[in-house]
């Protein structure tokens, strides 16, 4: 397996490490020129070895904009990190700030490719931290277990509050504030300039002062009272480039006389009110910054969640980012949120030991997860279905034919992503009529692999049993036929339509292939309310062929002939066909053509070719929340013994997927399906 380098291109620090590493290698993401002018350039860690410099950063407000300089920094940092592999042997997964525009993402990919990496992909950091093992543990042992939580990133470039459900971002509710570590350090710098020294040319020293001495008062009134003074000894040429808090050292009892003398000579800062600078996180207006404080940010993100039922669960806030280490921040935020949110909503704040690494660690776990998923495809696992808040309601309607199975499903009130995390197994959906509950159902047995050769049926061969009938790609031995009942839609007959899976994010094409489903067709649609679209909807439809009444197994070429006939199964997408021009309302979105989609064996391609797609009247308009997808179709026509036509069945997969195939954390936005219905009108024409 290709080693993956996880590279967090944050505003404050560069963090990188192979997925096998326990912690990342970190360096400041900056470059500097020694001051006064004409001095040397320094990159990353080298900057702190200088005593007077002008500092620059490749990011602006968290967005990576100066890629030429970022490349220079990266080149040096990669050298110093001493990774076991060369760039050409590794894939790189870059983590970017939430809401990074697509154009920037593309440029970052180009920049990384230029560094010689085997493969490059970018993901956003909005809620990937939740995957970090430490946070996962904290969430599991939470006092208020629920699939919802709000991820609050307290970083260098700003704050970002992202409500999530089942680990997926509710994109439209994300809220950002520019007041982060950079602003706090600049405010401290200004104060120090007035009261003590001008440290403009030693910016990293001011950041160190902030980290070592500042804290968040428990009450905002406290910010007016002078806290206990702390002495910070500035670095000098003899002792190195880092200062220290004198009081702490004295407490430990520094015995050596020489060191005391040195300290007396050293330049010191006696910090009082300056220590309360992080108050600006809660009340930026008091410091002349017209934006929301951290409490308002979280409350506004929670209130922006479209689904009211989810909101009460979002008082569970997961903190990540370096600023979460600020002394007193957690209890203060807890107290303020308690005041702001309704009484009956639980409020709980969670963080792990090294919150600044949560994002990096979360990405590493995502990569592992992806591998595990690829390595251990297990259809049985799909039976572990979890529903939240009963959001899915299934209505079962069954057809009249005693031999041919028929089922139509109406999936209503389905909100994506987050309503369902696990795939839904088709048989499981058929047990409790209309109740929305899913009971365990007899498993279908997969009897052949996608790449298995198609056996040639012999003319005089005995009719094989269910297992022996195993042959082409999607042959399954069914252990149970669904019951029959009233027709759901007039004209829908003799077809078996199954909703096989609904997965919200994180499922790669490869993993589906391993599950022996052939992705036949895909459609991608995007909507954007928060800048460039970053989410795709994919619709997979795979025919499910069963053996014929005479025991023959339809071979692929016959299947394709049948499918090309006039009554061939159709898949229609209100959003437009993948091959057609971009559908209305999605002018700026990326619509991948089927050729861009990887397929499994030749069978998959063959089947896919035979399916037709047509655009229908519906369209997804920019900014609109609702869209409807109608799937009509079936596959592998055959006649059952009574002479009525039967469509083998259709497996339909609907799932949300982030822009890249890696990870499932970057859903920024999504379409909501108000209703999804299946029917197969062409089946009638064969009667
Ligand atoms: N122990 C600490 N106490 C207080 N503040 C800290 C501590 N450690 C780091 N910080 C602050 O956290 C900020 C960096 O946070 P973090 O490393 O999460 O940001 P980042 O991921 O580099 O940036 P971005 O916001 O662009 O993602 C800096 O401003 C730093 O001063």
XYZ file of C-alpha atoms and ligand atoms in Angstrom:
718
model
C 0.000 0.000 0.000
C 1.273 3.453 -0.835
C 2.478 5.297 2.249
C 0.428 8.397 2.895
C 1.883 11.612 4.219
C -0.634 13.710 6.116
C 0.246 17.345 5.724
C -1.617 19.949 7.734
C -1.075 23.267 5.955
C -2.369 25.445 8.762
C -1.802 29.117 9.230
C 0.204 28.757 12.405
C 2.106 25.521 12.112
C 2.975 23.027 9.456
C 2.359 19.511 10.673
C 3.374 16.521 8.708
C 3.882 12.861 9.269
C 3.290 9.482 7.733
C 0.128 7.739 8.820
C 2.272 5.264 10.718
C 3.622 8.033 12.976
C 2.170 8.691 16.402
C 2.629 12.424 16.226
C 3.442 14.906 13.511
C 6.637 16.774 12.867
C 5.836 20.465 13.418
C 7.403 23.720 12.311
C 6.090 27.247 12.204
C 4.491 27.915 8.840
C 6.290 31.160 8.085
C 9.335 32.694 6.556
C 11.232 35.781 7.643
C 13.964 38.165 6.704
C 16.348 39.307 9.373
C 15.915 42.944 10.333
C 17.276 45.532 9.486
C 16.976 44.880 5.793
C 19.492 43.039 3.738
C 19.792 40.067 6.049
C 19.214 36.399 5.407
C 15.967 34.649 4.674
C 14.818 32.029 7.093
C 12.096 29.420 6.671
C 10.042 27.533 9.241
C 11.957 26.651 12.380
C 14.985 28.716 11.313
C 13.013 31.920 12.002
C 13.089 31.489 15.757
C 16.886 31.320 15.646
C 16.961 34.973 14.615
C 16.558 37.807 17.081
C 15.193 40.504 14.875
C 13.219 39.750 11.768
C 10.193 40.597 9.690
C 7.845 37.670 9.574
C 5.638 36.623 6.624
C 3.086 33.889 6.242
C 1.773 32.091 3.177
C -1.749 32.220 4.589
C -4.200 35.082 4.853
C -7.082 34.580 7.235
C -6.378 30.893 7.156
C -6.439 30.566 3.374
C -3.288 29.378 1.726
C -2.645 32.075 -0.844
C 1.099 32.462 -1.334
C 1.887 29.086 -2.816
C 5.353 29.972 -4.073
C 6.493 30.705 -0.547
C 4.614 27.747 0.871
C 6.580 25.568 -1.523
C 9.866 27.035 -0.299
C 8.927 26.402 3.309
C 7.756 22.886 2.531
C 10.953 21.985 0.720
C 13.005 22.823 3.780
C 10.616 21.323 6.281
C 10.449 18.053 4.337
C 14.226 17.879 4.393
C 14.384 18.450 8.123
C 11.513 16.090 8.930
C 13.632 13.153 7.758
C 10.756 11.030 6.592
C 11.630 7.458 5.815
C 10.363 7.805 2.264
C 11.079 10.001 -0.690
C 8.323 12.217 -2.036
C 8.026 10.059 -5.141
C 7.144 7.033 -3.004
C 4.375 8.722 -1.040
C 0.883 9.974 -1.578
C 0.117 13.202 0.211
C -3.105 14.173 1.864
C -3.131 17.898 2.526
C -5.430 19.390 5.138
C -6.714 22.854 4.359
C -8.778 25.364 6.287
C -12.561 24.995 6.245
C -14.318 26.754 3.360
C -11.202 26.841 1.206
C -12.335 27.763 -2.322
C -12.008 25.108 -4.996
C -9.600 27.249 -6.974
C -7.175 27.339 -4.046
C -7.518 23.599 -3.572
C -6.592 23.039 -7.207
C -3.549 25.250 -6.863
C -2.419 23.435 -3.753
C -2.690 20.128 -5.600
C -0.578 21.524 -8.442
C 1.994 22.803 -5.958
C 2.206 19.423 -4.209
C 2.451 17.567 -7.493
C 5.338 19.861 -8.322
C 7.103 18.554 -5.222
C 7.062 15.093 -6.778
C 4.486 13.285 -4.676
C 2.915 10.210 -6.160
C -0.639 11.384 -5.587
C -2.109 14.467 -3.992
C -5.475 15.090 -2.446
C -6.787 17.841 -0.230
C -9.429 17.747 2.443
C -10.837 20.427 4.674
C -10.322 20.371 8.376
C -13.871 21.316 9.349
C -14.767 18.268 11.437
C -12.141 15.666 10.681
C -10.794 16.105 14.219
C -13.718 14.040 15.455
C -11.981 10.961 14.095
C -9.016 11.477 16.391
C -8.837 8.575 18.814
C -8.608 10.834 21.867
C -11.693 12.787 20.898
C -13.496 9.612 19.894
C -12.845 8.273 23.380
C -14.049 11.523 24.954
C -17.219 11.417 22.869
C -17.919 7.838 23.779
C -17.607 8.552 27.465
C -19.626 11.741 27.166
C -22.387 12.350 29.690
C -24.820 13.143 26.883
C -24.271 10.584 24.158
C -25.745 11.640 20.851
C -24.732 11.547 17.192
C -24.536 15.340 17.174
C -21.852 17.684 18.363
C -20.348 21.006 17.428
C -16.679 21.060 16.507
C -15.007 24.281 17.581
C -11.589 24.910 16.089
C -9.610 27.472 18.038
C -6.615 28.026 15.858
C -4.082 30.554 14.776
C -6.078 32.064 11.931
C -9.432 32.191 13.621
C -12.273 30.249 15.118
C -14.547 27.911 13.263
C -17.684 26.370 14.707
C -19.090 23.455 12.741
C -22.186 21.566 13.853
C -22.015 17.921 12.878
C -24.209 14.914 12.891
C -22.770 11.441 12.934
C -19.368 12.875 12.169
C -20.553 14.735 9.077
C -20.535 18.491 8.836
C -23.838 20.277 8.497
C -22.200 22.571 6.002
C -24.658 25.437 5.893
C -24.367 25.905 9.661
C -20.578 26.404 9.799
C -19.526 29.782 11.233
C -16.125 31.416 11.210
C -14.563 34.275 13.125
C -11.193 35.799 12.289
C -10.214 36.272 15.934
C -7.683 33.567 16.658
C -4.132 33.227 17.901
C -2.783 35.662 15.310
C -5.125 38.447 16.433
C -4.441 37.775 20.113
C -0.697 37.917 19.525
C -1.019 41.160 17.586
C -3.120 42.694 20.359
C -0.550 41.637 22.931
C 2.197 43.045 20.765
C 0.476 46.424 20.643
C 0.007 46.472 24.416
C 3.600 45.492 25.057
C 4.748 48.203 22.681
C 2.961 50.818 24.783
C 3.987 49.546 28.181
C 7.248 47.714 27.710
C 9.269 46.953 24.595
C 8.605 47.085 20.916
C 8.735 43.430 19.968
C 7.492 43.854 16.386
C 10.638 42.232 15.090
C 10.392 39.280 17.418
C 6.841 38.210 16.719
C 7.338 34.614 17.766
C 8.548 35.777 21.183
C 5.250 37.601 21.688
C 3.415 34.421 20.711
C 5.459 32.561 23.292
C 4.544 35.178 25.922
C 0.884 34.689 25.054
C 1.139 30.937 25.430
C 3.177 31.049 28.625
C 1.483 33.780 30.610
C -2.014 34.558 29.362
C -5.261 33.053 30.549
C -9.002 33.488 30.208
C -10.697 34.989 33.273
C -13.738 33.172 34.574
C -15.940 36.268 34.419
C -15.767 39.146 32.029
C -15.740 41.530 35.041
C -12.573 39.897 36.197
C -10.906 41.246 33.096
C -11.033 44.691 34.715
C -9.161 43.518 37.802
C -5.402 43.291 37.718
C -4.252 39.667 37.873
C -1.146 38.573 39.713
C 2.007 39.737 37.972
C 4.249 37.348 36.151
C 7.801 38.027 35.029
C 8.772 36.921 31.583
C 12.476 36.943 30.811
C 13.133 37.814 27.210
C 15.571 35.684 25.228
C 19.080 36.966 24.716
C 21.965 35.914 22.585
C 23.632 33.892 25.319
C 20.687 31.829 26.484
C 19.166 31.019 23.125
C 16.144 32.138 21.231
C 13.427 31.373 23.776
C 12.380 33.340 26.805
C 10.856 31.910 29.965
C 8.603 32.760 32.861
C 10.890 33.758 35.679
C 8.487 33.026 38.496
C 8.170 29.428 37.428
C 11.906 28.958 37.396
C 12.341 30.597 40.792
C 9.697 28.369 42.272
C 11.680 25.375 41.210
C 14.595 26.865 43.084
C 17.293 27.828 40.679
C 20.332 27.431 42.764
C 23.122 28.451 40.604
C 24.312 31.881 41.449
C 25.555 32.515 37.972
C 22.137 31.987 36.488
C 20.594 34.434 38.959
C 23.045 37.053 37.936
C 22.238 36.434 34.347
C 18.586 36.821 35.096
C 19.154 40.129 36.799
C 20.928 41.364 33.730
C 18.292 40.026 31.374
C 15.477 42.114 29.966
C 12.255 41.292 31.736
C 8.610 41.986 31.236
C 6.379 42.222 34.270
C 2.977 41.309 32.961
C -0.252 42.182 34.715
C -3.373 43.117 32.756
C -1.667 41.925 29.586
C -2.254 38.421 30.798
C -5.963 38.847 30.186
C -5.591 39.389 26.464
C -7.528 36.187 25.544
C -10.623 38.001 26.780
C -10.689 39.298 23.198
C -11.871 35.856 22.138
C -15.080 36.411 24.061
C -15.488 40.150 23.551
C -13.698 41.204 20.394
C -15.831 44.358 20.210
C -14.119 45.655 23.373
C -10.837 45.489 21.476
C -12.159 47.291 18.417
C -12.809 44.162 16.356
C -16.348 44.153 14.977
C -17.182 40.463 15.034
C -18.780 37.810 17.159
C -17.115 36.341 20.210
C -16.581 32.643 20.593
C -19.819 32.071 22.521
C -21.933 33.915 19.975
C -20.160 32.021 17.237
C -21.110 28.644 18.672
C -24.666 29.724 19.439
C -25.100 31.146 15.958
C -23.783 27.939 14.372
C -26.145 25.819 16.453
C -29.125 28.012 15.628
C -28.246 27.854 11.937
C -28.809 24.102 11.836
C -31.844 23.664 9.597
C -33.233 20.704 11.492
C -34.676 21.925 14.774
C -34.645 18.479 16.316
C -30.894 18.306 16.090
C -30.177 21.625 17.747
C -30.587 20.589 21.390
C -27.808 18.023 20.909
C -25.330 20.542 19.599
C -24.467 22.050 22.966
C -21.913 19.257 23.098
C -18.869 21.148 21.887
C -15.629 19.451 20.910
C -12.648 21.781 21.157
C -9.577 21.452 18.997
C -6.707 23.726 17.987
C -3.849 25.227 19.957
C -5.905 27.957 21.624
C -7.971 25.294 23.369
C -4.919 24.997 25.633
C -5.471 28.502 26.980
C -5.859 28.328 30.711
C -9.439 28.927 31.813
C -10.960 28.865 28.338
C -12.919 25.663 28.774
C -14.742 26.540 32.030
C -15.467 30.060 30.827
C -16.923 28.860 27.548
C -18.933 26.224 29.367
C -20.365 28.864 31.671
C -21.208 31.286 28.856
C -22.792 28.623 26.688
C -24.879 27.486 29.619
C -26.194 31.023 29.944
C -26.895 31.409 26.229
C -28.438 28.075 25.324
C -31.877 26.954 26.559
C -31.870 25.325 29.963
C -33.042 21.931 28.773
C -30.263 21.596 26.225
C -27.240 19.791 27.639
C -23.981 21.687 27.452
C -20.747 19.761 27.561
C -17.253 20.672 26.401
C -14.782 18.019 25.368
C -11.172 18.143 24.305
C -8.179 15.849 24.190
C -4.729 16.264 25.658
C -2.999 17.739 22.629
C -5.814 19.631 20.945
C -3.503 21.230 18.358
C -2.914 17.782 16.859
C -6.543 16.662 16.828
C -7.003 17.539 13.161
C -3.817 15.788 12.060
C -4.661 12.722 14.105
C -8.217 12.702 12.817
C -6.974 12.642 9.244
C -4.597 9.802 10.028
C -7.441 7.753 11.486
C -9.564 8.525 8.411
C -6.833 7.150 6.187
C -6.607 4.012 8.290
C -10.376 3.699 8.178
C -10.332 3.918 4.428
C -7.739 1.207 4.226
C -9.559 -1.050 6.594
C -12.712 -0.566 4.608
C -10.933 -1.463 1.410
C -9.248 -4.455 2.920
C -12.236 -5.942 4.669
C -15.339 -5.492 2.591
C -18.109 -7.285 4.340
C -21.643 -7.166 3.151
C -22.826 -8.637 6.424
C -21.560 -5.540 8.119
C -24.168 -3.548 6.279
C -26.810 -5.033 8.471
C -25.665 -2.924 11.364
C -28.052 -0.199 10.635
C -28.418 2.729 12.870
C -31.112 5.269 12.501
C -31.197 8.500 14.330
C -34.375 10.264 15.393
C -36.426 8.029 13.174
C -35.684 10.267 10.273
C -36.235 7.653 7.668
C -39.646 6.327 6.976
C -40.048 3.482 4.598
C -43.330 2.420 3.127
C -43.528 -0.982 1.698
C -45.848 -1.774 -1.130
C -45.749 -5.091 -2.799
C -47.015 -6.340 -6.123
C -49.676 -8.940 -6.931
C -47.682 -11.539 -8.812
C -47.136 -14.575 -6.654
C -43.940 -15.532 -8.390
C -42.373 -12.293 -9.355
C -41.331 -10.037 -6.613
C -42.376 -6.454 -6.600
C -41.626 -3.731 -4.224
C -41.709 -0.017 -4.318
C -40.305 2.196 -1.711
C -40.998 5.705 -0.881
C -38.342 7.159 1.218
C -39.638 10.244 2.857
C -38.329 12.936 5.130
C -34.832 12.011 4.299
C -32.247 14.570 5.196
C -28.707 14.105 4.141
C -26.054 13.787 5.239
C -26.201 12.612 8.778
C -29.571 10.935 8.833
C -27.993 7.583 8.301
C -24.411 6.626 8.623
C -24.458 3.014 7.695
C -25.687 1.360 4.602
C -29.169 -0.012 4.632
C -29.553 -3.544 3.612
C -32.348 -4.174 1.160
C -33.905 -7.142 2.805
C -33.924 -5.396 6.116
C -36.173 -2.712 4.748
C -38.966 -5.085 3.957
C -39.933 -6.453 7.272
C -41.925 -3.795 9.104
C -44.404 -2.065 6.948
C -44.252 1.679 7.071
C -42.974 1.712 10.595
C -39.568 3.043 9.783
C -38.040 0.238 11.747
C -35.614 -2.074 10.191
C -35.642 -5.652 11.242
C -32.981 -8.191 10.644
C -33.654 -10.056 7.460
C -32.245 -13.151 5.851
C -29.018 -12.370 4.196
C -28.508 -12.778 0.547
C -25.633 -14.835 -0.391
C -23.097 -13.462 -2.737
C -22.134 -16.248 -4.981
C -19.653 -14.740 -7.329
C -17.106 -12.036 -7.436
C -17.149 -9.109 -9.849
C -14.187 -10.466 -11.653
C -15.343 -14.039 -11.847
C -15.449 -15.424 -15.373
C -18.884 -15.922 -16.834
C -19.581 -19.642 -16.983
C -20.967 -20.931 -20.260
C -24.185 -22.832 -19.557
C -24.252 -26.241 -21.193
C -27.338 -27.193 -23.127
C -27.817 -30.543 -21.363
C -26.633 -29.443 -17.983
C -29.013 -30.054 -15.059
C -30.724 -27.031 -13.601
C -28.310 -25.796 -10.985
C -29.280 -25.043 -7.434
C -28.956 -21.571 -6.033
C -25.259 -21.871 -5.345
C -24.398 -23.694 -8.508
C -26.203 -21.018 -10.442
C -23.502 -18.657 -9.437
C -22.055 -17.121 -12.507
C -21.961 -13.602 -13.707
C -21.078 -10.584 -11.774
C -24.151 -9.840 -9.776
C -25.806 -13.166 -9.475
C -27.238 -13.706 -6.053
C -28.982 -16.612 -4.513
C -32.044 -15.246 -2.827
C -33.118 -16.989 0.296
C -36.452 -15.261 0.642
C -38.915 -13.574 -1.628
C -40.654 -10.499 -0.380
C -44.351 -10.727 0.299
C -46.870 -9.215 -2.038
C -49.392 -6.538 -1.473
C -50.962 -3.527 -3.136
C -49.264 -1.733 -5.962
C -47.556 1.436 -4.909
C -47.738 3.300 -8.183
C -50.141 2.558 -11.029
C -48.318 0.832 -13.836
C -45.538 -0.487 -11.729
C -45.502 -4.211 -12.042
C -43.344 -7.193 -12.078
C -40.299 -5.556 -10.903
C -38.288 -5.783 -7.862
C -36.726 -2.588 -6.849
C -34.508 -2.571 -3.918
C -32.988 0.176 -2.087
C -29.726 -1.373 -1.230
C -27.776 1.206 0.514
C -27.773 4.699 1.697
C -24.448 5.801 2.902
C -23.503 9.241 3.952
C -19.987 9.854 2.943
C -16.682 8.167 2.990
C -17.399 5.276 0.705
C -15.027 4.967 -2.123
C -15.860 3.351 -5.396
C -13.339 0.674 -4.651
C -15.072 -0.285 -1.447
C -18.335 -0.694 -3.309
C -16.649 -2.807 -5.878
C -15.318 -4.994 -3.153
C -18.838 -5.341 -1.923
C -19.493 -6.898 -5.290
C -21.764 -4.143 -6.451
C -20.990 -2.824 -9.833
C -21.353 0.879 -10.053
C -23.236 1.335 -13.255
C -23.990 4.943 -13.400
C -23.299 8.001 -11.451
C -24.590 11.471 -11.246
C -22.935 14.327 -9.568
C -24.716 17.393 -8.446
C -23.694 20.257 -6.326
C -25.246 23.140 -4.614
C -23.470 26.037 -3.165
C -24.443 28.432 -0.500
C -21.096 28.720 1.193
C -18.894 29.539 -1.711
C -17.753 26.978 -4.223
C -19.538 23.679 -4.223
C -17.650 20.951 -2.567
C -19.954 18.047 -2.429
C -21.144 15.532 -4.924
C -24.123 13.345 -4.996
C -23.552 10.062 -6.612
C -26.183 7.716 -7.709
C -25.205 4.181 -8.482
C -27.570 1.811 -10.099
C -26.530 -1.747 -10.615
C -28.720 -4.430 -12.151
C -29.323 -7.479 -10.096
C -29.679 -10.468 -12.374
C -31.085 -13.658 -11.165
C -31.098 -16.946 -12.913
C -33.723 -17.637 -15.496
C -36.545 -20.051 -14.975
C -34.765 -22.624 -17.108
C -31.705 -22.350 -14.945
C -29.693 -20.377 -17.471
C -27.650 -17.561 -16.291
C -27.937 -14.548 -18.578
C -24.575 -13.659 -19.930
C -23.347 -10.167 -20.249
C -23.570 -9.745 -23.964
C -27.205 -10.831 -23.908
C -27.872 -8.508 -21.075
C -26.452 -5.642 -22.977
C -28.556 -6.493 -26.032
C -31.650 -6.518 -23.897
C -30.735 -3.317 -22.254
C -30.182 -1.594 -25.536
C -33.651 -2.489 -26.720
C -36.356 0.131 -26.712
C -37.765 -0.925 -23.371
C -34.372 -0.904 -21.770
C -34.178 0.214 -18.219
C -33.858 3.883 -17.859
C -32.389 6.014 -15.212
C -33.510 9.552 -15.243
C -32.139 12.291 -13.148
C -33.907 15.556 -12.684
C -30.489 17.046 -12.241
C -29.473 16.060 -15.723
C -27.617 13.186 -17.161
C -23.945 12.778 -16.494
C -23.212 12.841 -20.165
C -25.408 15.774 -21.006
C -24.508 19.371 -20.638
C -24.562 20.694 -17.160
C -28.029 20.838 -15.762
C -29.759 24.067 -15.089
C -28.747 25.775 -11.960
C -25.467 23.975 -11.677
C -23.584 26.028 -14.172
C -20.542 26.384 -12.009
C -20.474 22.965 -10.534
C -18.297 20.164 -11.664
C -20.176 17.401 -13.312
C -18.069 14.360 -13.838
C -18.617 12.322 -16.903
C -18.979 8.564 -16.518
C -15.618 8.099 -18.116
C -14.077 9.888 -15.181
C -15.460 7.300 -12.855
C -13.443 4.262 -12.123
C -15.156 0.972 -12.768
C -14.528 -2.547 -11.698
C -14.105 -5.250 -14.307
C -15.051 -5.157 -17.934
C -18.506 -6.340 -16.937
C -19.137 -3.163 -15.091
C -18.230 -1.085 -18.076
C -20.339 -3.180 -20.330
C -23.363 -2.890 -18.147
C -22.853 0.751 -17.690
C -22.723 1.391 -21.385
C -26.034 -0.226 -21.912
C -27.855 1.970 -19.510
C -29.268 5.138 -20.791
C -29.555 8.324 -18.942
C -31.705 11.231 -19.779
C -32.161 14.593 -18.295
C -35.656 15.385 -17.203
C -37.470 18.541 -16.382
C -36.335 19.080 -12.843
C -33.335 21.082 -11.961
C -31.373 22.029 -8.963
C -31.157 25.709 -8.530
C -28.361 27.436 -6.851
C -29.170 28.155 -3.259
C -32.229 25.929 -3.253
C -32.229 23.223 -0.707
C -34.441 20.625 -2.178
C -34.050 18.429 -5.147
C -35.673 15.276 -6.215
C -34.071 12.349 -7.857
C -36.245 9.863 -9.623
C -34.828 6.566 -10.593
C -36.729 4.494 -13.044
C -35.344 1.272 -14.184
C -34.500 -2.317 -13.812
C -32.027 -4.698 -15.233
C -31.670 -8.158 -16.668
C -35.145 -8.781 -18.015
C -36.329 -12.296 -17.843
C -39.508 -14.209 -18.025
C -40.681 -16.147 -15.069
C -42.355 -19.511 -15.449
C -45.880 -18.038 -15.679
C -44.837 -16.054 -18.665
C -44.881 -12.680 -17.073
C -41.862 -10.544 -17.495
C -39.752 -9.828 -14.567
C -37.035 -7.412 -14.084
C -34.202 -8.864 -12.133
C -33.991 -5.948 -9.799
C -32.117 -2.806 -9.245
C -29.735 -1.941 -6.572
C -29.707 1.696 -5.860
C -27.042 3.402 -3.900
C -27.399 6.938 -2.891
C -24.766 8.506 -0.831
C -23.093 11.709 -0.136
C -19.468 11.971 -0.843
C -16.991 14.766 -0.343
C -15.214 16.310 -3.276
C -12.364 13.885 -3.059
C -12.724 10.191 -2.601
C -10.635 10.317 0.516
C -12.200 10.731 3.886
C -15.686 11.872 4.622
C -15.185 15.008 6.486
C -15.429 17.718 3.940
C -19.088 17.801 3.133
C -19.641 21.472 3.077
C -23.045 21.377 1.677
C -25.582 18.905 0.555
C -28.814 18.406 -1.169
C -31.791 17.214 0.715
C -33.966 14.645 -0.904
C -37.516 15.402 -0.158
C -38.593 12.120 -1.596
C -37.007 9.340 -3.495
C -39.178 6.924 -5.363
C -38.551 3.932 -7.556
C -40.656 2.554 -10.299
C -40.266 0.567 -13.453
C -42.878 1.562 -16.006
C -41.238 -0.282 -18.868
C -41.973 -3.598 -17.201
C -45.622 -3.137 -18.113
C -44.944 -2.972 -21.797
C -43.726 -6.527 -21.780
C -47.010 -7.926 -20.534
N -0.192 26.085 25.316
C -0.816 27.054 24.655
N -1.489 27.998 25.322
C -2.112 28.966 24.673
N -2.121 29.107 23.345
C -1.487 28.191 22.620
C -0.799 27.120 23.221
N -0.246 26.387 22.250
C -0.555 26.971 21.100
N -1.309 28.059 21.315
C -1.828 28.978 20.310
O -2.624 28.275 19.400
C -2.511 28.884 18.124
C -2.195 27.843 17.113
O -3.234 26.924 17.107
P -3.210 25.794 16.026
O -1.890 25.157 16.035
O -4.409 24.954 16.225
O -3.424 26.666 14.741
P -3.140 26.213 13.288
O -3.811 24.934 13.071
O -1.686 26.266 13.031
O -3.794 27.400 12.471
P -5.152 27.522 11.690
O -6.070 28.299 12.577
O -4.771 28.259 10.485
O -5.640 26.138 11.425
C -1.375 29.866 18.195
O -1.891 31.163 18.197
C -0.706 29.540 19.498
O -0.222 30.728 20.083
